CSV table of C-alpha atoms and ligand atoms in Angstrom, one decimal:
chain,number,residue,atom,x,y,z
A,1,UNK,CA,-52.3,194.6,83.9
A,2,UNK,CA,-55.7,193.1,83.5
A,3,UNK,CA,-57.8,191.2,86.0
A,4,UNK,CA,-57.1,187.4,85.8
A,5,UNK,CA,-59.8,185.8,83.1
A,6,UNK,CA,-62.4,183.9,84.0
A,7,UNK,CA,-60.8,180.5,83.2
A,8,UNK,CA,-59.7,179.3,86.0
A,9,UNK,CA,-56.6,177.2,85.2
A,10,UNK,CA,-55.1,180.4,85.3
A,11,UNK,CA,-52.5,181.1,87.1
A,12,UNK,CA,-51.6,184.4,89.0
A,13,UNK,CA,-47.4,184.7,88.7
A,14,UNK,CA,-45.8,186.9,91.0
A,15,UNK,CA,-42.4,188.2,89.3
A,16,UNK,CA,-39.6,189.6,91.3
A,17,UNK,CA,-40.5,192.9,89.7
A,18,UNK,CA,-44.0,192.2,91.0
A,19,UNK,CA,-42.6,191.0,95.1
A,20,UNK,CA,-40.4,194.6,94.8
A,21,UNK,CA,-43.5,196.3,93.6
A,22,UNK,CA,-46.0,195.0,96.5
A,23,UNK,CA,-43.5,195.4,98.8
A,24,UNK,CA,-43.3,199.1,98.0
A,25,UNK,CA,-47.0,199.5,97.5
A,26,UNK,CA,-47.2,198.2,100.9
A,27,UNK,CA,-44.7,199.5,102.6
A,28,UNK,CA,-41.9,196.4,103.9
A,29,UNK,CA,-42.2,197.8,107.8
A,30,UNK,CA,-46.2,197.4,107.8
A,31,UNK,CA,-45.3,193.8,105.6
A,32,UNK,CA,-42.8,192.1,108.1
A,33,UNK,CA,-45.4,193.4,110.9
A,34,UNK,CA,-48.7,192.2,108.5
A,35,UNK,CA,-46.2,188.8,107.5
A,36,UNK,CA,-45.6,188.0,111.4
A,37,UNK,CA,-49.2,188.6,112.1
A,38,UNK,CA,-50.1,186.1,109.4
A,39,UNK,CA,-47.0,183.2,110.3
A,40,UNK,CA,-48.4,183.5,114.0
A,41,UNK,CA,-52.1,182.6,113.4
A,42,UNK,CA,-51.1,179.8,111.5
A,43,UNK,CA,-48.8,178.7,114.1
A,44,UNK,CA,-51.6,178.7,116.4
A,45,UNK,CA,-53.5,176.3,114.8
A,46,UNK,CA,-50.3,174.1,114.0
A,47,UNK,CA,-52.0,171.0,115.1
A,48,UNK,CA,-54.2,171.1,111.4
A,49,UNK,CA,-50.9,171.3,109.4
A,50,UNK,CA,-49.5,168.3,107.0
A,51,UNK,CA,-46.0,168.7,108.9
A,52,UNK,CA,-42.7,167.0,107.2
A,53,UNK,CA,-39.0,167.8,106.9
A,54,UNK,CA,-37.8,169.5,104.2
A,55,UNK,CA,-36.6,167.3,101.2
A,56,UNK,CA,-33.4,168.2,100.7
A,57,UNK,CA,-30.3,167.5,98.6
A,58,UNK,CA,-27.2,168.1,99.9
A,59,UNK,CA,-23.8,168.5,97.3
A,60,UNK,CA,-19.9,169.4,98.6
A,61,UNK,CA,-20.9,172.6,97.7
A,62,UNK,CA,-25.2,173.5,98.9
A,63,UNK,CA,-28.2,172.2,99.1
A,64,UNK,CA,-31.7,172.5,97.2
A,65,UNK,CA,-35.1,171.5,98.9
A,66,UNK,CA,-38.4,170.9,99.0
A,67,UNK,CA,-40.8,172.6,101.9
A,68,UNK,CA,-44.1,171.1,101.5
A,69,UNK,CA,-47.2,171.7,103.6
A,70,UNK,CA,-51.2,172.0,103.6
A,71,UNK,CA,-54.1,172.7,105.8
A,72,UNK,CA,-56.5,170.5,104.1
A,73,UNK,CA,-57.7,173.4,101.9
A,74,UNK,CA,-54.8,174.4,100.6
A,75,UNK,CA,-51.4,172.7,99.6
A,76,UNK,CA,-47.8,175.1,99.4
A,77,UNK,CA,-44.4,174.2,99.4
A,78,UNK,CA,-41.0,176.2,98.0
A,79,UNK,CA,-38.2,175.1,96.0
A,80,UNK,CA,-35.2,176.8,97.8
A,81,UNK,CA,-30.9,176.4,97.4
A,82,UNK,CA,-28.3,177.4,99.9
A,83,UNK,CA,-25.1,177.9,98.4
A,84,UNK,CA,-22.7,180.0,100.6
A,85,UNK,CA,-19.6,179.9,98.0
A,86,UNK,CA,-22.5,181.4,95.6
A,87,UNK,CA,-22.3,185.3,96.6
A,88,UNK,CA,-18.5,184.9,95.5
A,89,UNK,CA,-19.6,184.5,92.4
A,90,UNK,CA,-21.8,187.2,92.3
A,91,UNK,CA,-24.8,184.9,93.1
A,92,UNK,CA,-27.2,185.1,95.6
A,93,UNK,CA,-26.8,182.1,98.3
A,94,UNK,CA,-30.3,181.8,98.5
A,95,UNK,CA,-32.9,181.6,95.8
A,96,UNK,CA,-36.5,180.8,96.2
A,97,UNK,CA,-40.2,180.0,94.0
A,98,UNK,CA,-43.0,178.9,95.5
A,99,UNK,CA,-46.5,177.1,94.8
A,100,UNK,CA,-50.0,177.3,96.6
A,101,UNK,CA,-52.8,174.6,95.1
A,102,UNK,CA,-56.3,173.9,96.0
A,103,UNK,CA,-56.7,170.5,97.8
A,104,UNK,CA,-60.4,170.5,96.5
A,105,UNK,CA,-58.9,170.5,92.4
A,106,UNK,CA,-55.5,170.2,92.2
A,107,UNK,CA,-54.8,173.0,90.5
A,108,UNK,CA,-51.9,175.5,91.4
A,109,UNK,CA,-53.9,179.3,92.6
A,110,UNK,CA,-50.6,181.0,92.9
A,111,UNK,CA,-47.2,180.8,91.7
A,112,UNK,CA,-44.4,183.5,92.9
A,113,UNK,CA,-40.6,184.0,93.5
A,114,UNK,CA,-39.4,183.4,97.0
A,115,UNK,CA,-36.2,184.7,97.1
A,116,UNK,CA,-37.4,188.1,98.6
A,117,UNK,CA,-40.0,186.8,100.1
A,118,UNK,CA,-37.9,184.2,101.9
A,119,UNK,CA,-35.9,187.3,103.5
A,120,UNK,CA,-39.6,188.8,104.6
A,121,UNK,CA,-41.0,185.6,106.2
A,122,UNK,CA,-38.0,184.5,107.9
A,123,UNK,CA,-37.5,187.8,109.4
A,124,UNK,CA,-40.7,188.4,110.5
A,125,UNK,CA,-41.0,185.0,112.1
A,126,UNK,CA,-38.2,185.4,114.1
A,127,UNK,CA,-39.3,188.7,115.1
A,128,UNK,CA,-42.5,187.2,116.0
A,129,UNK,CA,-40.2,184.3,118.2
A,130,UNK,CA,-39.0,187.2,119.7
A,131,UNK,CA,-42.1,189.2,121.0
A,132,UNK,CA,-42.6,185.8,122.8
A,133,UNK,CA,-39.3,185.2,123.9
A,134,UNK,CA,-36.7,187.9,124.1
A,135,UNK,CA,-36.3,190.4,127.4
A,136,UNK,CA,-38.7,192.9,128.1
A,137,UNK,CA,-37.6,196.8,127.2
A,138,UNK,CA,-35.1,195.3,124.4
A,139,UNK,CA,-33.9,197.9,122.7
A,140,UNK,CA,-30.9,196.8,121.0
A,141,UNK,CA,-29.8,193.8,118.7
A,142,UNK,CA,-26.4,192.8,117.7
A,143,UNK,CA,-26.1,191.5,113.6
A,144,UNK,CA,-23.9,189.0,113.1
A,145,UNK,CA,-23.9,188.6,109.7
A,146,UNK,CA,-24.7,191.5,107.5
A,147,UNK,CA,-25.4,189.7,103.5
A,148,UNK,CA,-28.6,189.4,102.0
A,149,UNK,CA,-31.2,188.3,104.9
A,150,UNK,CA,-29.4,191.4,107.8
A,151,UNK,CA,-31.5,194.6,106.5
A,152,UNK,CA,-34.8,192.4,106.6
A,153,UNK,CA,-33.8,191.3,109.9
A,154,UNK,CA,-32.9,194.3,111.0
A,155,UNK,CA,-36.2,196.3,109.8
A,156,UNK,CA,-38.3,193.4,111.4
A,157,UNK,CA,-37.2,193.7,114.4
A,158,UNK,CA,-37.4,197.5,115.2
A,159,UNK,CA,-41.3,197.0,113.5
A,160,UNK,CA,-42.6,194.0,115.3
A,161,UNK,CA,-39.8,194.3,118.1
A,162,UNK,CA,-39.4,197.9,118.9
A,163,UNK,CA,-36.0,197.4,118.5
A,164,UNK,CA,-34.0,201.1,118.0
A,165,UNK,CA,-29.8,200.3,117.3
A,166,UNK,CA,-28.6,197.4,115.9
A,167,UNK,CA,-24.8,196.8,115.9
A,168,UNK,CA,-23.6,194.8,112.7
A,169,UNK,CA,-20.8,193.3,112.1
A,170,UNK,CA,-19.6,190.7,109.2
A,171,UNK,CA,-15.9,189.1,108.4
A,172,UNK,CA,-16.0,191.3,105.5
A,173,UNK,CA,-16.3,194.9,106.1
A,174,UNK,CA,-17.9,195.7,102.8
A,175,UNK,CA,-20.9,193.7,103.6
A,176,UNK,CA,-21.5,195.8,107.2
A,177,UNK,CA,-20.7,199.2,105.4
A,178,UNK,CA,-23.7,198.1,102.5
A,179,UNK,CA,-25.8,197.1,105.5
A,180,UNK,CA,-25.6,200.2,107.4
A,181,UNK,CA,-25.9,202.3,103.6
A,182,UNK,CA,-29.0,200.3,103.5
A,183,UNK,CA,-30.6,201.4,106.9
A,184,UNK,CA,-29.6,205.0,106.5
A,185,UNK,CA,-33.0,206.7,107.0
A,186,UNK,CA,-34.7,203.4,108.8
A,187,UNK,CA,-34.9,205.0,111.8
A,188,UNK,CA,-32.4,203.0,113.3
A,189,UNK,CA,-29.8,203.9,114.8
A,190,UNK,CA,-26.4,201.1,113.3
A,191,UNK,CA,-23.4,200.5,114.8
A,192,UNK,CA,-20.7,199.6,113.0
A,193,UNK,CA,-18.5,197.1,114.9
A,194,UNK,CA,-15.2,195.7,114.1
A,195,UNK,CA,-15.6,192.1,116.3
A,196,UNK,CA,-18.3,190.2,116.8
A,197,UNK,CA,-17.6,190.5,120.4
A,198,UNK,CA,-18.0,193.9,120.3
A,199,UNK,CA,-21.7,193.6,118.1
A,200,UNK,CA,-22.5,192.2,121.2
A,201,UNK,CA,-21.8,195.1,123.7
A,202,UNK,CA,-24.9,195.8,125.1
A,203,UNK,CA,-27.0,194.0,122.8
A,204,UNK,CA,-30.3,192.6,124.6
A,205,UNK,CA,-31.3,190.4,121.7
A,206,UNK,CA,-28.4,188.5,119.1
A,207,UNK,CA,-29.1,187.2,115.7
A,208,UNK,CA,-26.3,185.1,113.7
A,209,UNK,CA,-27.5,185.2,110.5
A,210,UNK,CA,-23.8,183.7,108.6
A,211,UNK,CA,-23.5,181.2,105.8
A,212,UNK,CA,-20.5,179.2,106.2
A,213,UNK,CA,-21.1,174.9,104.9
A,214,UNK,CA,-19.1,173.6,108.5
A,215,UNK,CA,-19.7,173.7,112.0
A,216,UNK,CA,-18.6,177.7,112.4
A,217,UNK,CA,-18.5,179.2,116.4
A,218,UNK,CA,-20.2,183.0,115.3
A,219,UNK,CA,-20.8,183.1,119.6
A,220,UNK,CA,-18.0,181.0,121.9
A,221,UNK,CA,-20.2,180.4,125.4
A,222,UNK,CA,-17.9,183.5,127.1
A,223,UNK,CA,-20.1,186.2,124.8
A,224,UNK,CA,-23.8,185.3,125.9
A,225,UNK,CA,-24.1,186.7,129.3
A,226,UNK,CA,-27.0,186.0,131.2
A,227,UNK,CA,-30.5,187.2,130.1
A,228,UNK,CA,-29.9,187.9,126.6
A,229,UNK,CA,-32.0,186.2,123.6
A,230,UNK,CA,-30.2,184.6,120.8
A,231,UNK,CA,-31.9,184.6,117.3
A,232,UNK,CA,-30.2,181.9,115.2
A,233,UNK,CA,-30.6,182.3,111.8
A,234,UNK,CA,-27.8,180.7,109.7
A,235,UNK,CA,-27.1,177.0,111.1
A,236,UNK,CA,-29.8,175.3,109.1
A,237,UNK,CA,-28.1,172.2,107.5
A,238,UNK,CA,-26.5,169.5,108.9
A,239,UNK,CA,-23.0,170.1,109.6
A,240,UNK,CA,-23.8,173.6,109.2
A,241,UNK,CA,-24.1,175.2,113.0
A,242,UNK,CA,-23.1,179.0,114.5
A,243,UNK,CA,-23.1,178.7,118.0
A,244,UNK,CA,-20.5,176.9,120.5
A,245,UNK,CA,-21.7,173.6,122.0
A,246,UNK,CA,-21.7,175.0,125.9
A,247,UNK,CA,-24.3,177.8,125.0
A,248,UNK,CA,-26.6,175.6,124.1
A,249,UNK,CA,-26.9,173.7,127.4
A,250,UNK,CA,-26.8,177.3,128.8
A,251,UNK,CA,-30.0,177.6,127.1
A,252,UNK,CA,-33.5,178.1,126.8
A,253,UNK,CA,-34.0,176.5,123.2
A,254,UNK,CA,-37.4,176.8,121.2
A,255,UNK,CA,-37.9,175.4,117.9
A,256,UNK,CA,-39.7,174.9,114.7
A,257,UNK,CA,-40.2,171.5,114.2
A,258,UNK,CA,-38.3,169.3,115.8
A,259,UNK,CA,-37.4,166.1,113.9
A,260,UNK,CA,-36.3,169.1,110.9
A,261,UNK,CA,-34.3,171.0,113.9
A,262,UNK,CA,-32.7,168.1,115.6
A,263,UNK,CA,-30.7,166.7,112.0
A,264,UNK,CA,-30.4,171.3,110.6
A,265,UNK,CA,-30.0,173.6,113.5
A,266,UNK,CA,-27.7,174.5,116.2
A,267,UNK,CA,-29.5,171.5,118.3
A,268,UNK,CA,-27.5,168.7,115.9
A,269,UNK,CA,-24.8,169.0,118.0
A,270,UNK,CA,-27.0,167.6,121.0
A,271,UNK,CA,-28.1,164.2,122.1
A,272,UNK,CA,-31.2,163.1,120.9
A,273,UNK,CA,-33.2,163.5,123.4
A,274,UNK,CA,-31.8,167.2,124.6
A,275,UNK,CA,-35.1,168.7,125.7
A,276,UNK,CA,-36.4,171.6,123.6
A,277,UNK,CA,-39.7,173.8,123.3
A,278,UNK,CA,-42.0,173.5,119.8
A,279,UNK,CA,-42.1,177.4,119.5
A,280,UNK,CA,-45.9,176.9,118.3
A,281,UNK,CA,-46.7,175.9,121.6
A,282,UNK,CA,-45.4,178.8,124.2
A,283,UNK,CA,-47.5,181.0,121.0
A,284,UNK,CA,-50.3,178.7,121.7
A,285,UNK,CA,-50.2,179.3,125.1
A,286,UNK,CA,-49.7,175.9,126.3
A,287,UNK,CA,-46.2,176.6,127.0
A,288,UNK,CA,-44.1,179.2,128.5
A,289,UNK,CA,-41.6,181.8,126.7
A,290,UNK,CA,-39.4,183.4,128.5
A,291,UNK,CA,-39.9,182.7,132.2
A,292,UNK,CA,-37.0,185.0,133.8
A,293,UNK,CA,-34.8,188.0,133.3
A,294,UNK,CA,-31.3,185.9,133.7
A,295,UNK,CA,-32.5,183.6,131.2
A,296,UNK,CA,-31.1,183.2,127.7
A,297,UNK,CA,-33.3,182.1,125.5
A,298,UNK,CA,-32.5,180.8,121.7
A,299,UNK,CA,-34.9,180.6,118.5
A,300,UNK,CA,-33.1,177.8,116.7
A,301,UNK,CA,-34.2,179.5,113.8
A,302,UNK,CA,-34.0,177.1,110.2
A,303,UNK,CA,-37.2,177.5,108.3
A,304,UNK,CA,-40.2,175.4,108.1
A,305,UNK,CA,-42.6,174.6,105.5
A,306,UNK,CA,-45.5,176.5,107.2
A,307,UNK,CA,-44.1,179.9,107.5
A,308,UNK,CA,-43.4,179.4,103.0
A,309,UNK,CA,-46.8,178.8,103.1
A,310,UNK,CA,-48.1,181.3,105.8
A,311,UNK,CA,-46.3,183.9,103.6
A,312,UNK,CA,-47.2,182.5,100.1
A,313,UNK,CA,-51.0,183.0,101.3
A,314,UNK,CA,-50.4,186.1,102.5
A,315,UNK,CA,-49.0,186.5,98.2
A,316,UNK,CA,-52.5,185.8,97.1
A,317,UNK,CA,-54.4,187.9,99.0
A,318,UNK,CA,-52.3,190.8,98.6
A,319,UNK,CA,-52.1,190.6,94.9
A,320,UNK,CA,-55.7,191.2,94.5
A,321,UNK,CA,-56.9,194.3,92.7
A,322,UNK,CA,-53.1,195.2,91.9
A,323,UNK,CA,-51.3,195.3,88.8
A,324,UNK,CA,-48.3,193.2,90.6
A,325,UNK,CA,-49.2,189.3,88.6
A,326,UNK,CA,-49.2,188.3,85.4
A,327,UNK,CA,-52.1,185.5,84.8
A,328,UNK,CA,-50.4,182.2,83.5
A,329,UNK,CA,-51.1,180.2,81.0
A,330,UNK,CA,-49.5,176.8,82.7
A,331,UNK,CA,-52.0,174.5,83.2
A,332,UNK,CA,-53.4,172.8,79.7
A,333,UNK,CA,-57.3,172.8,80.4
A,334,UNK,CA,-59.5,171.4,77.4
A,335,UNK,CA,-63.6,172.3,77.8
A,336,UNK,CA,-63.4,168.6,77.5
A,337,UNK,CA,-61.7,167.4,80.3
A,338,UNK,CA,-61.0,164.1,78.2
A,339,UNK,CA,-60.1,165.4,74.7
A,340,UNK,CA,-56.3,166.3,75.9
A,341,UNK,CA,-55.2,165.4,72.5
A,342,UNK,CA,-58.4,167.4,70.6
A,343,UNK,CA,-57.4,170.4,72.4
A,344,UNK,CA,-53.6,169.5,70.9
A,345,UNK,CA,-55.0,168.6,67.2
A,346,UNK,CA,-57.1,172.3,67.2
A,347,UNK,CA,-53.9,174.6,68.2
A,348,UNK,CA,-51.8,173.0,65.0
A,349,UNK,CA,-51.3,175.4,62.3
A,350,UNK,CA,-52.6,175.4,59.1
A,351,UNK,CA,-51.7,174.8,56.1
A,352,UNK,CA,-50.8,178.4,55.4
A,353,UNK,CA,-48.7,178.6,58.9
A,354,UNK,CA,-51.4,180.1,61.2
B,1,LIG,P1,-25.2,186.1,102.3
B,1,LIG,O1,-24.3,184.9,102.3
B,1,LIG,O2,-25.9,187.0,101.7
B,1,LIG,O3,-24.3,186.6,104.1
B,1,LIG,C1,-24.2,186.0,104.5
B,1,LIG,C2,-22.9,186.5,105.4
B,1,LIG,O4,-22.2,185.8,106.7
B,1,LIG,C3,-21.7,187.2,104.5
B,1,LIG,O5,-21.5,188.7,104.8
B,1,LIG,C4,-20.7,186.6,105.1
B,1,LIG,O6,-19.7,187.4,105.2
B,1,LIG,C5,-21.1,186.3,106.6
B,1,LIG,N1,-20.0,185.4,107.0
B,1,LIG,C6,-19.8,184.2,106.8
B,1,LIG,N2,-18.9,183.9,107.9
B,1,LIG,C7,-18.8,185.2,108.6
B,1,LIG,C8,-18.4,184.5,110.7
B,1,LIG,N3,-17.9,183.9,110.3
B,1,LIG,N4,-18.6,186.1,110.7
B,1,LIG,C9,-19.2,187.2,110.9
B,1,LIG,N5,-20.0,187.2,109.1
B,1,LIG,C10,-19.8,186.4,108.4
B,1,LIG,O7,-26.8,185.0,103.2
B,1,LIG,P2,-27.9,184.8,103.5
B,1,LIG,O8,-29.1,185.1,102.2
B,1,LIG,O9,-27.5,186.8,104.1
B,1,LIG,O10,-28.4,184.0,104.9
B,1,LIG,C11,-27.6,183.9,105.8
B,1,LIG,C12,-28.1,182.4,106.2
B,1,LIG,O11,-29.4,182.1,107.0
B,1,LIG,C13,-27.3,181.2,105.1
B,1,LIG,O12,-26.6,180.4,106.1
B,1,LIG,C14,-29.1,180.9,104.8
B,1,LIG,O13,-28.5,179.7,104.4
B,1,LIG,C15,-29.4,181.2,106.0
B,1,LIG,N6,-30.6,181.4,105.9
B,1,LIG,C16,-31.8,181.1,107.0
B,1,LIG,C17,-33.5,180.9,106.9
B,1,LIG,C18,-34.3,180.6,108.4
B,1,LIG,O14,-35.2,180.3,108.1
B,1,LIG,N7,-33.7,180.0,109.2
B,1,LIG,C19,-34.0,181.7,106.4
B,1,LIG,C20,-33.0,182.1,104.8
B,1,LIG,C21,-31.7,182.3,105.2
């Protein structure tokens, strides 16, 4: 790949192949650690961002969402879907792409695949949250739901939180076997379990990352002992939750952006005024995170636009000087800005077809 032409209107495009190349170039654990730091830095300046709950278009079988935000200099958005029935058809449950744009000109400055990047940023955010909320010395994590996100979650908790053992469970044993195979050689001790109950034995952190468009009960109240940290990823849509309501009443609940989480997260099961803490306030030292060893902490993750913004900005910096992008001619930018039509006319083939 040649360096970007100077023309302002060329937009670097990071394809799926580019993203995979970049992850291997940086190293996945290094990238998860760097992404967690990038996201944490933006949580520290949370008030600087425009915030709005994502714009969701629901159907009976899934959801398509737009997730915008801006820090006044850069604007970003992600397009993402969630279709739990897709895997049965050989398709991803979640796919995504995203854009960064310059607030001063309004011109896009990055277009990137975000299916892989979403898995990376979700795992990095979870691990960053757990660093503030999980019990000290946590070494074992239960990983319930062994689909597309699961290896990323396991590796982020290893790299960022020092987890050394993961206990896997999925209703589909082939998913557990695949996850275990993919984590072989990662340095994690991987235990395949036959039930959720078996998976949580001895775990100080429980991650739930299942996909089902219903009020599911992945964890019942009696499964959750004092002192654990729950990282609940899969409940992220109206009518789609993973935890029994009674757990929520025993837990200290931490969320990304309450107006979005109240509609999409586990807390949709609670009264709208049930007390929750915004994670950014914990990161900024304004609110306590874990305050005692017996406390149950819950990160009710739904995924918020600022995490995608941080991830896209990380990619925009990381691709500089690498071959992992293609300049896209996607903005019409005539030399005389009012002569859009003239530019079109000059591009007309002559009689000889040239
Ligand atoms: P996936 O379809 O690839 O994997 C989901 C897995 O859950 C499957 O292997 C399935 O067999 C398993 N499962 C379903 N019901 C189960 C049950 N009752 N017990 C145990 N396992 C069960 O999906 P994915 O891409 O890994 O995403 C997982 C979930 O995370 C989805 O619901 C997705 O919407 C959500 N998600 C959340 C965020 C966030 O930021 N919070 C980001 C990405 C994805």
